[in-house]
Structures are given as C-alpha cells and as structure tokens.
Amino acid sequence: MKQFRSFVKKEFHHILRDKRTMFILLGMPIVQIVLFGFALTNEVKNSKIAILDQSNDVSTLALRTELAASRYFDIERDLHSYKGIEEAFQSGKIRLAVVFPKNFDADLRHFNKAQVQLIADASDPNVATTLVNYATAIIMDYQDRITHDRRLPYTINTELRMLYNPQLKGAYSFVPGVMAMVLMLVCTMMTAITVVREKEMGTMEVMLVSPVKPMKIVMAKAVPYLLLSMINITSILLLSVFVLDVPIRGNLLLLIGESVLFTLTCLAFGLLISSSTASQQTAMFISLTGMFLPTVMLSGFMFPIENMPLPLRILSNIVPAKWFYYIVKEVMIKGLGFAAVWKETLVLTGMMLVLLTMSVKRFKIRLA
Amino acid sequence: MNNNIAIKAESLTKKFGDFTAVDGISFEVQKGEIFGFLGANGAGKTTAMRMLCGLSMPTSGKATVAGFDVYRQNEQIKRNIGYMSQKFSLYEDLTVKENIRFYAGIYGKSDAFIKEKTAWLIDQLHLGTEANKLVKSLPLGWKQKLAFSVAIFHEPQIVFLDEPTGGVDPVTRREFWSMIYDAAESGITVFVTTHYMDEAEYCNRVSIMVDGRIDALGTPAQLKQSFGAQSMDEVFLKLARKAVRSAD
C-alpha cells in the first residue's frame, strides 16, 4: 500500500508539474464543447439566400417576408435576371436561390397553380437538402394558410413530433460524442504516453528491478488519469446543462458509472498500447489512429452507422466508443434506466476486461 | 554454499534467436567486493547484468544473486539489490527530495526511515539548498551522484551500476568512485560496468567480456602481469582486438 501511495503521488507530481499538458487536458473538453456548441454546428441557421422575383406581387411579397422571418434564412440580395443566379452562387455567399416566375400571384389565384423554383448549392449535399426542406416547409405553410377556408376534398395531415429533442438541437448528439472523444484522448493517449516515457527515460528499468509488482505500476498510472477524467466529465456535464441547455434526463449516478466504465476501457487500451511500443511518438500515433479516428468515424457520433456499408457496420462493433455513445444517448438524452443499456454495458465491461488482462500480461516484468 | 559469495554465475547463457549475446559465462563475486565488468560495446555486458537483476531470463546456465536463484527467486533478489541504469534514471520533473522519497517508497521503507536518511543524504551530498529544486536544474555530475545514492538508499546487499559515469567529467568521476568505495566499505557489493579503463584500476577485480565470453578475470595487477601490459588500457586493447563481433 505504501508502495502504491508513493507511486500515485509521483504520477500526480508529473501531471501537476507539466502545466501546459494539464491545461490542455482540462481545457480541451471545455473548448470542444464550446466549439461544437457554437461554431461547428450542423444545424442550418441564418443561411444567406438570394431571391429572383419576376412577379413582384402580393403573394411573392408575403412569401419573401416569411422566408426572411424564419431563423434559417437571411435574404442576402435580390437578383434581377437568371444570369445573376450563377454569379451569386459563384460569389460563394449564398446557399440557396428562390425564383418566382412572372405572374406568380395571378397563376395561383386563377389557375390554382403556381411554380416556385429552388436552386441550392449542392457542393455540400447535406446542407443543400436541409435548406430545400426548410424552404419547402415555409412555402407549404403559406399555401396552407391561403387555402384554409377553401376546403380540399381530401387531405392527409402529417403531424410531427420530434421525441427527446424537439428543437432538433445538435448539442443533443454531440455532447455524448464529445464525452467519448475527450475520455478517449485523455485516457488512452495520455496513459500510453506516460508509460512509454518511463521506458524512454530508463526509469522503467529501475522500477522493474525494484520489488514493485507490475500490476501496481499499471494501476498507479491509471489512478490520476481516472481522476482527471472525472473532472472532465463533470465539466462537460456542467457545460452542457448550463450553457447548451442539454438536460440530463436519466439517472446521474448511472451516467457517471457508465463513464467510469468507459474510462477504464480507454485506460486499459492505453496501457496495452504502451506495453507494445517503445517510443512516445509511436504510442501517440497508434492511439490516434487506433482509437481516436475510429471513435470519431465509427461511433455514430459524426456519421450514422446505419448508413454505412456492412463491413464498416460490423467493424464499428469493436469500437468501445460506439457502445459508450449509445449508452450516454439513452441515459442522458432519452432518460432511460439501466434496463435499457445493460447489454451495451456488458459489452463494454467485456472489452475492458479483455484489454486489461492483455495489457497486464504483456506488461513485461522482464524486459527481454 | 559459501556465505561470502554475493553473486555466482555458472555457464550463464542468453540467446536472442540465433544470436548468442552471452555465451556461458562463469564467475563469482565476493561480498563487499567492487567487481568491474568490462567489455566493448556489444560484448554482452548489459545483457549479462540484466539477467542477474532479473530483467532478463537466462536461456541456460545457473546463477545466484545474494544467495537467491535467478530463475525462481526473482522477488527476493529484487528486494536485495539496487540498480542504476545506463540511462539517467531519476525523474527530472520531481525535486531531489521527491525522487528520494519515491524510490525509497517503492522499496517499502518506513516514513521515519525515509525522513531521517533523506536528511542525512542531502547533508552528505551538500544538496541542502537544492533539496527542493527540480532534478532537471542540477548539473549532470550531481545528478549521477544522486542517482547512485538513490540506488543504495534502501541499503541493498548488492548494487548494480550500468556505466554509471558516462559523460561525466574526470573530477566528478573521481568523487563518484569515492562514493563507491564508501558503499563497499559499508558492506555493499558493487557490480559495475564501465568503458573507462582508469576506472577499471579502481576495482578489486575485473572481468573482461569479448563476444559474449569472459576472456579475462582477476585483479587489475594480475591481468596486467599475465598480458604483459603497462595499463588496463593495453590489456583491454589486446583482448578487444580479437573480437569478431562489431560494436553496435
């Protein structure tokens, strides 16, 4: 126990002395949350649009006002000819052009039929689709209003309810994602690096000659990073609740418990990396490609797993972050209990145990 | 078993695949002796030493360290030896005191013991004003001396020094050796590898490894006589010339 205490104390000294790294470790989740929350959002807000109105009548004016009033669009400019559309897109400022043909209102009133053209910049297909959908919805809304008193013979009204995230906020999906990413970086990469650093420095040799059990070295390395991760989880949760208005609907203790489980999995992976590498660069490279990239790409946080080809879908199952991301979403956003995530928890526990056993086994008591 | 023997090796061998790094070496080191373990780079010194410290498993042969078997009694050996590695092995980002406390701590020494001996050691090394400074700020010579003191802080029976004076100036090297003498006087057996032939003269007995074998073993005076040489340097050169293996 005394050995263990001196060890943990030493690890804390390392972390606390290296102010820059500590600052990065503690600041990173905050920066990421703020970035994802306010800058890197995939919600479409205030997109600049152009309008080519060849009719200039009551209806086009009304639609124009509707579009401008929505929080999705800002009318950036008015165009006067078709040629102008091309130019406007090329200027890179606008994402969508709305074209009203001549006699728009007259067609609508007399023939009960009018056309509006939406031209979107599809160099970013997701944004283009989203913008077209928003614009269509606004136009449909207007149509509903003017046909209100005139009953159509058959109508099917779709009524939408967006469960768990009625405002369709991006934060609901990236908070769990950022949690997975940050824990991954702190635990896997930093643990891998600190162990390998001791190898590089030659202190590991001295340690292995001493009567300390390798298990203790491994554990002592893990303790400070576990604590650091707890601080990070706390700051992420506080920020998401108080700054991003993402509620914690489920049991907080369950959420924390699951986070500890994921942290341990990451730690075990970091230790495994460190026991198979000899230099800090290699350790960093392997943790980045082996853990960080899959976390970003295959956890479902950035790209939906359902849309991936089968091999990738299968591959995603071995990414611990996928399971953690799912658990956090279920617990935090949907407010479900342990009963809903016990299978995923079991998978994660299994991964943790396998990784931990492997890393302790590979952690060589004898160097050669 | 002779109680005066600290280390005993019999046909100790280590192979890495086809390569025989240490080729059946046999020797004995007496208690309280300063035993120099010499050899060119790549001769197999470090590998041999690692086997004795329990860092590396021998391929064949026998060895006991402090009376314990290297195959089976690893734990007991570890408890009874100190080790100073070729690479500087203190933590640069810890202070002098923290380093001492950490290494003493992993040997399970009591707080009272650590406290008392730390004060004594800092006084011995004249590090009074530096005790709470980071090791990184000390000059290399001081670091090496501190590293040695830390290696014997837990009062081991045997201390293994792997090229302890690499890159240190001659004055500090002499000071370092006077520390080694003090340690030997207090009953610690010193097993030291070195490149410096003048240091070999300081040892009670030396062995010289060539291509994984021990080609010469005896007191510096004996070796000089039997090789008809003026200095250990000459002895070493005569032996090293026979080496087939190139240095790494």
XYZ file of C-alpha atoms in Angstrom:
616
model
C 0.000 0.000 0.000
C 2.868 2.281 0.852
C 4.471 1.495 -2.497
C 1.240 2.236 -4.238
C 0.857 5.547 -2.444
C 4.345 6.737 -3.372
C 3.577 5.757 -6.924
C 0.331 7.628 -7.222
C 1.886 10.648 -5.579
C 4.683 10.611 -8.126
C 2.213 10.391 -11.009
C 0.368 13.402 -9.670
C 3.629 15.323 -9.451
C 4.269 14.543 -13.114
C 0.870 15.783 -14.160
C 0.801 18.846 -11.946
C 4.328 19.923 -12.907
C 3.585 19.785 -16.584
C 1.306 22.801 -16.539
C 0.896 23.032 -20.264
C -0.269 19.456 -20.683
C -2.565 19.749 -17.697
C -4.049 22.895 -19.105
C -4.692 21.135 -22.394
C -6.201 18.114 -20.680
C -8.568 20.140 -18.558
C -9.231 22.840 -21.131
C -9.836 20.542 -24.067
C -13.334 19.391 -23.104
C -14.377 22.970 -22.469
C -13.017 24.151 -25.804
C -14.597 21.228 -27.603
C -17.989 21.758 -26.061
C -17.885 25.443 -26.872
C -16.668 24.777 -30.394
C -19.254 22.147 -31.102
C -21.920 24.142 -29.349
C -21.425 27.420 -31.113
C -19.212 27.036 -34.124
C -19.096 23.532 -35.539
C -22.798 23.031 -35.721
C -24.539 21.131 -38.451
C -27.770 22.903 -37.779
C -28.552 25.347 -40.505
C -29.063 28.834 -39.222
C -29.142 32.220 -40.954
C -28.177 30.859 -44.332
C -27.826 33.559 -46.901
C -30.215 33.303 -49.812
C -30.950 35.281 -52.958
C -34.338 35.950 -54.463
C -35.182 36.467 -58.082
C -38.681 37.850 -58.072
C -40.026 38.346 -61.577
C -43.541 38.871 -60.422
C -43.409 41.317 -57.512
C -46.947 40.753 -56.334
C -48.807 40.239 -53.083
C -48.025 36.534 -52.855
C -44.332 36.746 -53.606
C -44.028 39.584 -51.163
C -45.743 37.549 -48.487
C -43.520 34.509 -49.119
C -40.484 36.705 -49.099
C -41.420 38.052 -45.701
C -41.992 34.535 -44.413
C -38.586 33.422 -45.587
C -36.861 36.435 -44.122
C -38.658 35.998 -40.827
C -37.535 32.425 -40.314
C -34.352 31.901 -38.368
C -32.977 29.716 -41.101
C -32.670 32.327 -43.772
C -31.307 35.787 -44.369
C -32.051 37.400 -47.658
C -28.673 38.468 -48.859
C -29.553 40.016 -52.175
C -32.227 40.483 -54.792
C -31.498 39.329 -58.280
C -32.816 40.771 -61.459
C -32.059 38.104 -64.024
C -31.277 34.427 -64.363
C -27.704 35.306 -65.134
C -27.400 36.855 -61.726
C -28.095 33.494 -60.064
C -24.947 31.927 -61.364
C -22.934 34.937 -60.288
C -24.497 34.960 -56.868
C -23.583 31.317 -56.267
C -20.099 31.882 -57.565
C -19.567 34.679 -55.125
C -19.833 31.931 -52.537
C -22.054 33.990 -50.294
C -25.392 32.385 -50.914
C -26.535 28.838 -50.465
C -29.985 28.953 -51.972
C -31.801 30.966 -54.601
C -35.569 31.271 -54.749
C -37.050 32.086 -58.130
C -40.586 33.326 -58.581
C -41.734 33.311 -62.233
C -43.791 36.061 -63.819
C -47.470 36.260 -62.850
C -46.963 34.155 -59.768
C -49.958 35.526 -57.894
C -52.195 35.550 -60.937
C -51.386 31.906 -61.693
C -52.043 30.988 -58.130
C -55.406 32.735 -57.972
C -56.731 31.864 -61.423
C -55.277 28.511 -62.224
C -54.861 27.378 -58.616
C -51.362 26.502 -59.543
C -48.081 28.363 -59.401
C -44.496 27.402 -59.508
C -41.513 28.425 -57.491
C -38.011 27.288 -58.216
C -35.480 26.489 -55.513
C -31.852 26.366 -56.579
C -29.445 25.107 -53.978
C -25.691 24.906 -53.784
C -25.236 21.157 -53.565
C -21.487 21.189 -53.194
C -22.431 20.376 -49.630
C -25.309 17.969 -50.211
C -26.477 17.765 -46.602
C -26.790 21.479 -46.214
C -28.473 21.775 -49.612
C -31.082 19.173 -48.712
C -31.736 20.761 -45.370
C -32.173 24.219 -46.885
C -34.508 22.971 -49.591
C -36.584 21.204 -46.955
C -36.833 24.289 -44.795
C -37.777 26.486 -47.724
C -40.366 23.990 -48.933
C -41.849 23.816 -45.466
C -42.176 27.562 -45.292
C -43.839 27.705 -48.692
C -46.212 24.859 -47.784
C -47.110 26.674 -44.626
C -48.074 29.697 -46.612
C -50.097 27.589 -49.012
C -51.961 26.006 -46.126
C -52.863 29.401 -44.822
C -54.281 30.730 -48.084
C -56.256 27.576 -48.778
C -57.563 27.479 -45.254
C -61.125 28.483 -45.986
C -61.281 26.600 -49.219
C -61.633 23.011 -48.218
C -59.816 20.479 -50.352
C -61.688 17.246 -50.943
C -59.001 15.005 -49.488
C -56.212 15.990 -47.195
C -53.770 13.969 -45.183
C -52.209 15.974 -42.460
C -48.900 14.765 -41.200
C -48.273 15.767 -37.679
C -44.699 15.620 -36.493
C -43.322 15.189 -33.053
C -39.632 15.073 -32.520
C -39.159 12.973 -29.414
C -36.357 13.621 -26.902
C -35.034 16.556 -28.831
C -37.991 18.595 -30.036
C -35.876 21.548 -31.106
C -33.576 19.276 -33.116
C -30.549 20.651 -31.378
C -27.186 19.341 -32.496
C -25.942 19.526 -28.924
C -28.033 16.510 -28.013
C -25.898 14.313 -30.152
C -22.511 15.911 -29.824
C -22.383 16.120 -26.040
C -22.236 12.326 -25.769
C -19.824 12.331 -28.692
C -17.508 14.869 -27.119
C -17.576 12.908 -23.877
C -16.421 9.796 -25.695
C -13.759 11.721 -27.577
C -12.310 13.544 -24.593
C -12.192 10.474 -22.359
C -10.528 8.632 -25.175
C -7.863 11.265 -25.672
C -7.120 11.779 -22.005
C -7.147 8.163 -21.020
C -5.826 6.220 -23.950
C -3.302 8.623 -25.308
C -2.015 10.071 -22.065
C -1.666 6.717 -20.324
C 0.113 5.262 -23.315
C 2.467 8.203 -23.407
C 3.319 8.290 -19.716
C 4.195 4.623 -19.584
C 6.291 4.808 -22.727
C 8.002 7.934 -21.435
C 9.302 5.928 -18.493
C 10.660 3.371 -20.889
C 12.404 6.059 -22.909
C 13.829 7.708 -19.827
C 15.160 4.480 -18.381
C 13.187 4.857 -15.180
C 11.050 1.872 -16.133
C 14.112 -0.333 -15.904
C 14.806 0.828 -12.375
C 11.204 0.230 -11.491
C 11.260 -3.288 -12.880
C 14.382 -4.088 -10.893
C 12.578 -2.967 -7.755
C 10.217 -5.302 -5.923
C 7.120 -3.423 -7.142
C 4.577 -5.684 -8.783
C 3.876 -4.697 -12.402
C 0.174 -4.689 -11.614
C 0.822 -1.906 -9.131
C 2.772 0.151 -11.642
C -0.078 -0.206 -14.087
C -2.725 0.690 -11.526
C -0.802 3.657 -10.183
C -0.538 5.022 -13.698
C -4.260 4.713 -14.142
C -5.435 6.400 -10.940
C -4.523 10.018 -11.740
C -5.968 9.798 -15.229
C -9.160 8.307 -13.905
C -9.440 11.294 -11.600
C -8.652 13.716 -14.394
C -11.369 12.113 -16.489
C -13.859 12.542 -13.682
C -13.071 16.258 -13.657
C -13.541 16.332 -17.415
C -16.857 14.510 -17.251
C -18.019 16.963 -14.620
C -17.055 19.988 -16.677
C -18.649 18.573 -19.816
C -21.895 17.806 -17.994
C -21.989 21.189 -16.276
C -21.378 22.992 -19.557
C -23.965 21.006 -21.418
C -26.631 21.549 -18.775
C -25.981 25.190 -18.033
C -24.610 26.543 -21.288
C -26.088 24.353 -24.004
C -29.359 23.521 -22.246
C -28.949 19.821 -22.813
C -30.748 18.146 -19.956
C -29.581 15.078 -18.075
C -32.846 13.159 -18.151
C -31.612 9.854 -16.777
C -30.001 8.859 -13.540
C -26.855 10.890 -12.965
C -25.189 8.117 -10.989
C -25.806 5.639 -13.775
C -24.343 8.092 -16.262
C -21.245 8.589 -14.128
C -20.915 4.875 -13.532
C -21.010 4.196 -17.272
C -18.451 6.933 -17.849
C -16.111 5.330 -15.322
C -16.535 2.041 -17.132
C -15.656 3.637 -20.457
C -12.721 5.463 -18.868
C -11.370 2.173 -17.580
C -11.723 0.657 -21.026
C -9.743 3.519 -22.515
C -7.102 3.259 -19.796
C -6.709 -0.429 -20.450
C -6.314 0.250 -24.148
C -3.713 2.923 -23.438
C -1.755 0.515 -21.265
C -1.930 -2.117 -23.963
C -0.530 0.325 -26.497
C 2.237 1.346 -24.135
C 3.294 -2.194 -23.479
C 3.716 -2.861 -27.182
C 5.558 0.315 -28.160
C 8.937 1.780 -27.365
C 8.681 5.444 -28.230
C 6.313 8.226 -27.326
C 5.719 9.098 -30.966
C 4.692 5.574 -31.838
C 2.426 5.453 -28.824
C 0.803 8.695 -29.820
C 0.420 7.633 -33.424
C -1.136 4.306 -32.514
C -3.551 5.867 -30.054
C -4.596 8.431 -32.607
C -5.158 6.040 -35.480
C -6.174 3.068 -33.392
C -8.582 4.776 -31.090
C -9.254 8.368 -31.931
C -10.115 8.025 -35.595
C -12.446 5.054 -35.067
C -14.049 6.966 -32.226
C -14.795 9.894 -34.472
C -15.779 7.906 -37.539
C -17.337 4.696 -36.318
C -19.054 5.602 -33.078
C -22.075 7.042 -34.829
C -21.313 10.466 -33.487
C -20.294 12.109 -36.750
C -21.685 9.691 -39.307
C -24.717 7.488 -38.760
C -23.689 3.849 -38.544
C -26.968 2.708 -40.141
C -25.877 4.282 -43.423
C -22.550 2.522 -43.568
C -21.777 -0.500 -45.737
C -21.984 -3.822 -43.940
C -18.240 -4.343 -43.312
C -17.978 -0.985 -41.576
C -21.109 -1.664 -39.575
C -19.567 -4.879 -38.340
C -16.273 -3.164 -37.675
C -17.968 -0.476 -35.628
C -18.890 -3.085 -33.047
C -15.335 -3.351 -31.820
C -15.079 0.380 -31.211
C -15.734 0.916 -27.492
C -16.847 4.485 -28.116
C -19.779 3.250 -30.169
C -21.217 1.475 -27.157
C -20.488 4.311 -24.822
C -22.008 6.839 -27.190
C -25.149 4.752 -27.386
C -25.353 4.365 -23.607
C -24.897 8.074 -22.955
C -27.564 8.951 -25.501
C -30.028 6.514 -23.996
C -29.375 7.565 -20.423
C -28.720 11.260 -20.743
C -30.973 12.285 -23.596
C -33.770 9.727 -23.500
C -33.707 9.311 -19.743
C -33.739 5.529 -19.829
C -32.568 3.376 -16.968
C -30.086 0.554 -16.621
C -32.588 -1.919 -18.057
C -32.249 -0.222 -21.441
C -28.489 -0.284 -21.607
C -27.444 -3.416 -19.747
C -26.459 -5.212 -22.923
C -24.203 -2.388 -24.053
C -22.782 -2.125 -20.555
C -21.978 -5.798 -20.659
C -20.193 -5.439 -23.997
C -18.151 -2.541 -22.661
C -17.301 -4.424 -19.481
C -16.171 -7.374 -21.553
C -13.954 -5.161 -23.700
C -12.480 -3.565 -20.605
C -11.656 -6.909 -19.024
C -10.110 -8.316 -22.180
C -7.984 -5.214 -22.751
C -6.905 -5.065 -19.120
C -5.902 -8.718 -18.993
C -3.997 -8.361 -22.241
C -2.159 -5.259 -21.105
C -1.180 -6.661 -17.718
C 0.000 -9.846 -19.373
C 2.020 -8.008 -21.974
C 3.495 -5.590 -19.464
C 6.802 -7.313 -19.216
C 8.384 -7.894 -15.861
C 11.493 -8.877 -17.681
C 12.475 -6.522 -20.423
C 13.726 -9.207 -22.798
C 27.020 -22.614 -0.139
C 29.795 -20.222 0.645
C 28.350 -17.385 2.634
C 30.878 -14.918 1.381
C 29.657 -15.071 -2.172
C 27.366 -12.318 -3.362
C 26.977 -13.316 -6.993
C 27.713 -16.633 -8.607
C 27.240 -17.431 -12.284
C 27.817 -20.786 -13.951
C 27.717 -21.121 -17.722
C 25.135 -18.378 -17.843
C 23.869 -18.007 -21.398
C 21.436 -15.757 -23.190
C 20.365 -16.243 -26.769
C 18.186 -13.981 -28.865
C 17.148 -16.262 -31.687
C 20.360 -17.335 -33.418
C 22.417 -14.692 -31.725
C 24.218 -15.665 -28.529
C 24.561 -12.437 -26.597
C 26.087 -14.041 -23.516
C 27.948 -17.267 -24.083
C 28.304 -19.443 -20.994
C 29.953 -17.052 -18.557
C 31.060 -18.209 -15.086
C 32.340 -16.065 -12.247
C 31.960 -15.330 -8.563
C 31.785 -12.029 -6.782
C 32.708 -11.845 -3.102
C 30.710 -9.892 -0.583
C 31.876 -6.318 -0.210
C 33.902 -6.540 -3.395
C 33.986 -3.940 -6.164
C 33.712 -6.044 -9.270
C 34.379 -4.388 -12.605
C 32.531 -5.850 -15.551
C 34.316 -4.684 -18.675
C 33.822 -5.160 -22.367
C 33.436 -3.269 -25.616
C 30.016 -2.142 -26.786
C 28.027 -5.164 -27.835
C 30.179 -7.617 -25.892
C 27.177 -8.636 -23.811
C 27.811 -6.796 -20.533
C 24.435 -5.215 -20.235
C 22.618 -8.422 -21.142
C 24.581 -10.360 -18.523
C 23.842 -7.751 -15.911
C 20.180 -7.732 -16.774
C 19.961 -11.457 -16.228
C 21.457 -11.018 -12.793
C 18.994 -8.249 -11.940
C 16.011 -10.262 -13.026
C 15.254 -8.023 -16.009
C 16.003 -10.797 -18.467
C 15.504 -14.539 -18.262
C 18.648 -16.620 -18.938
C 18.453 -19.148 -21.777
C 20.567 -21.647 -19.848
C 23.110 -21.898 -17.044
C 22.877 -21.144 -13.371
C 23.179 -18.012 -11.313
C 22.513 -16.879 -7.787
C 22.386 -13.303 -6.574
C 22.578 -12.640 -2.827
C 22.052 -16.372 -2.420
C 18.835 -16.422 -4.442
C 18.252 -18.240 -7.685
C 17.665 -16.037 -10.745
C 15.049 -18.371 -12.181
C 12.873 -18.929 -9.170
C 13.579 -16.318 -6.519
C 13.196 -13.209 -8.514
C 11.251 -11.385 -5.847
C 13.853 -11.956 -3.143
C 16.622 -10.839 -5.471
C 14.783 -7.632 -6.264
C 14.397 -6.859 -2.589
C 18.142 -7.204 -2.021
C 19.673 -5.316 -4.901
C 19.972 -1.738 -6.057
C 20.262 -0.750 -9.713
C 21.478 2.288 -11.538
C 20.785 2.180 -15.235
C 22.880 3.402 -18.093
C 20.301 6.000 -18.846
C 19.852 8.634 -16.214
C 17.123 7.217 -14.073
C 15.817 9.958 -11.832
C 12.681 11.939 -12.625
C 13.678 15.324 -13.945
C 10.362 16.864 -13.088
C 10.495 15.818 -9.458
C 12.593 17.551 -6.811
C 15.608 15.928 -5.190
C 13.589 15.061 -2.103
C 10.640 13.727 -4.087
C 12.906 11.433 -6.067
C 14.455 10.036 -2.901
C 11.061 9.602 -1.297
C 9.626 7.882 -4.338
C 12.387 5.339 -4.745
C 12.524 4.642 -1.028
C 8.749 4.334 -1.095
C 8.696 1.656 -3.753
C 11.081 -0.385 -1.619
C 8.517 -0.110 1.144
C 10.703 1.799 3.592
C 9.006 3.391 6.592
C 8.322 7.113 6.686
C 10.599 7.572 9.693
C 13.456 5.796 7.948
C 12.975 7.813 4.777
C 12.805 11.095 6.609
C 15.893 10.501 8.685
C 18.004 9.097 5.894
C 16.927 11.753 3.403
C 18.148 14.483 5.736
C 21.426 12.638 6.209
C 21.893 12.051 2.488
C 21.143 15.611 1.479
C 23.706 16.734 4.002
C 26.237 14.207 2.672
C 25.806 15.345 -0.887
C 25.820 19.027 0.113
C 22.475 19.456 -1.587
C 20.971 21.469 1.262
C 19.936 24.393 -0.919
C 18.876 22.217 -3.864
C 16.790 19.701 -1.936
C 13.538 21.229 -3.073
C 14.603 22.080 -6.587
C 13.736 20.022 -9.620
C 16.371 17.473 -10.537
C 16.375 18.922 -14.041
C 18.174 22.021 -12.708
C 21.151 20.083 -11.295
C 24.423 19.654 -13.185
C 24.983 16.191 -14.639
C 27.666 15.172 -12.163
C 25.377 15.868 -9.235
C 22.552 14.016 -10.858
C 24.738 10.935 -11.262
C 25.848 11.070 -7.657
C 22.282 11.486 -6.561
C 21.201 8.583 -8.748
C 23.826 6.384 -7.120
C 22.766 7.442 -3.634
C 19.181 6.673 -4.524
C 20.176 3.242 -5.837
C 21.680 2.307 -2.460
C 19.225 4.264 -0.321
C 17.307 1.172 0.684
C 20.531 -0.458 1.831
C 20.718 -3.363 -0.596
C 23.278 -6.151 -0.364
C 24.422 -5.661 -3.911
C 24.271 -2.670 -6.208
C 24.466 -2.987 -9.981
C 25.850 0.036 -11.820
C 25.495 0.080 -15.585
C 28.067 2.525 -16.962
C 27.359 4.969 -14.189
C 29.918 7.599 -15.186
C 29.079 8.033 -18.866
C 29.567 11.641 -19.926
C 30.787 12.839 -16.544
C 33.924 14.982 -16.119
C 37.053 13.420 -14.539
C 36.752 15.315 -11.235
C 33.198 14.184 -10.699
C 34.155 10.697 -11.743
C 36.750 10.571 -9.010
C 34.186 11.819 -6.477
C 31.797 9.235 -7.749
C 34.303 6.482 -7.190
C 34.971 7.639 -3.683
C 31.259 7.178 -3.081
C 31.513 3.665 -4.496
C 34.361 2.943 -2.075
C 32.287 4.227 0.823
C 29.444 1.961 -0.212
C 31.760 -1.052 -0.461
C 33.186 -0.239 2.936
C 29.738 -0.289 4.448
C 29.420 -3.846 3.141
C 27.576 -3.334 -0.140
C 28.857 -5.437 -3.014
C 29.366 -3.291 -6.108
C 28.967 -4.734 -9.579
C 29.917 -2.097 -12.109
C 30.207 -1.998 -15.879
C 32.375 0.664 -17.433
C 34.182 1.797 -20.547
C 36.827 3.774 -18.757
C 39.974 1.774 -18.201
C 41.244 4.086 -15.495
C 38.114 3.155 -13.575
C 38.951 -0.496 -14.037
C 42.060 0.142 -11.982
C 39.852 1.199 -9.066
C 38.097 -2.167 -8.941
C 39.122 -5.031 -6.686
C 38.706 -7.473 -9.516
C 37.646 -7.134 -13.114
C 36.354 -9.387 -15.812
C 36.630 -8.550 -19.478
C 33.979 -9.770 -21.877
C 34.692 -10.335 -25.559
C 31.984 -11.595 -27.902
C 29.764 -12.808 -25.079
C 32.514 -14.720 -23.241
C 34.627 -13.736 -20.272
C 38.170 -13.770 -21.646
C 39.973 -12.462 -18.609
C 39.239 -12.356 -14.909
C 41.390 -11.246 -11.995
C 42.722 -8.259 -10.097
C 43.935 -5.413 -12.290
C 47.528 -6.229 -11.232
C 47.151 -9.911 -12.168
C 45.691 -9.059 -15.544
C 48.405 -6.574 -16.397
C 51.024 -9.146 -15.470
C 49.563 -12.023 -17.414
C 49.074 -9.899 -20.526
C 52.441 -8.216 -20.118
C 50.809 -4.827 -20.185
C 51.548 -1.496 -18.555
C 47.950 -0.467 -18.048
C 44.444 -1.875 -18.132
C 44.024 0.032 -21.357
C 46.612 -2.186 -23.004
C 45.068 -5.329 -21.580
C 41.746 -4.298 -22.927
C 43.043 -3.464 -26.374
C 44.859 -6.791 -26.652
C 41.641 -8.599 -25.856
C 39.309 -6.426 -27.812
C 41.337 -6.840 -30.977
C 40.320 -10.486 -31.034
C 36.673 -9.579 -31.118
C 34.808 -10.792 -34.170
C 31.540 -9.093 -33.388
C 31.420 -5.486 -34.362
C 30.338 -2.982 -31.787
C 26.800 -1.720 -32.135
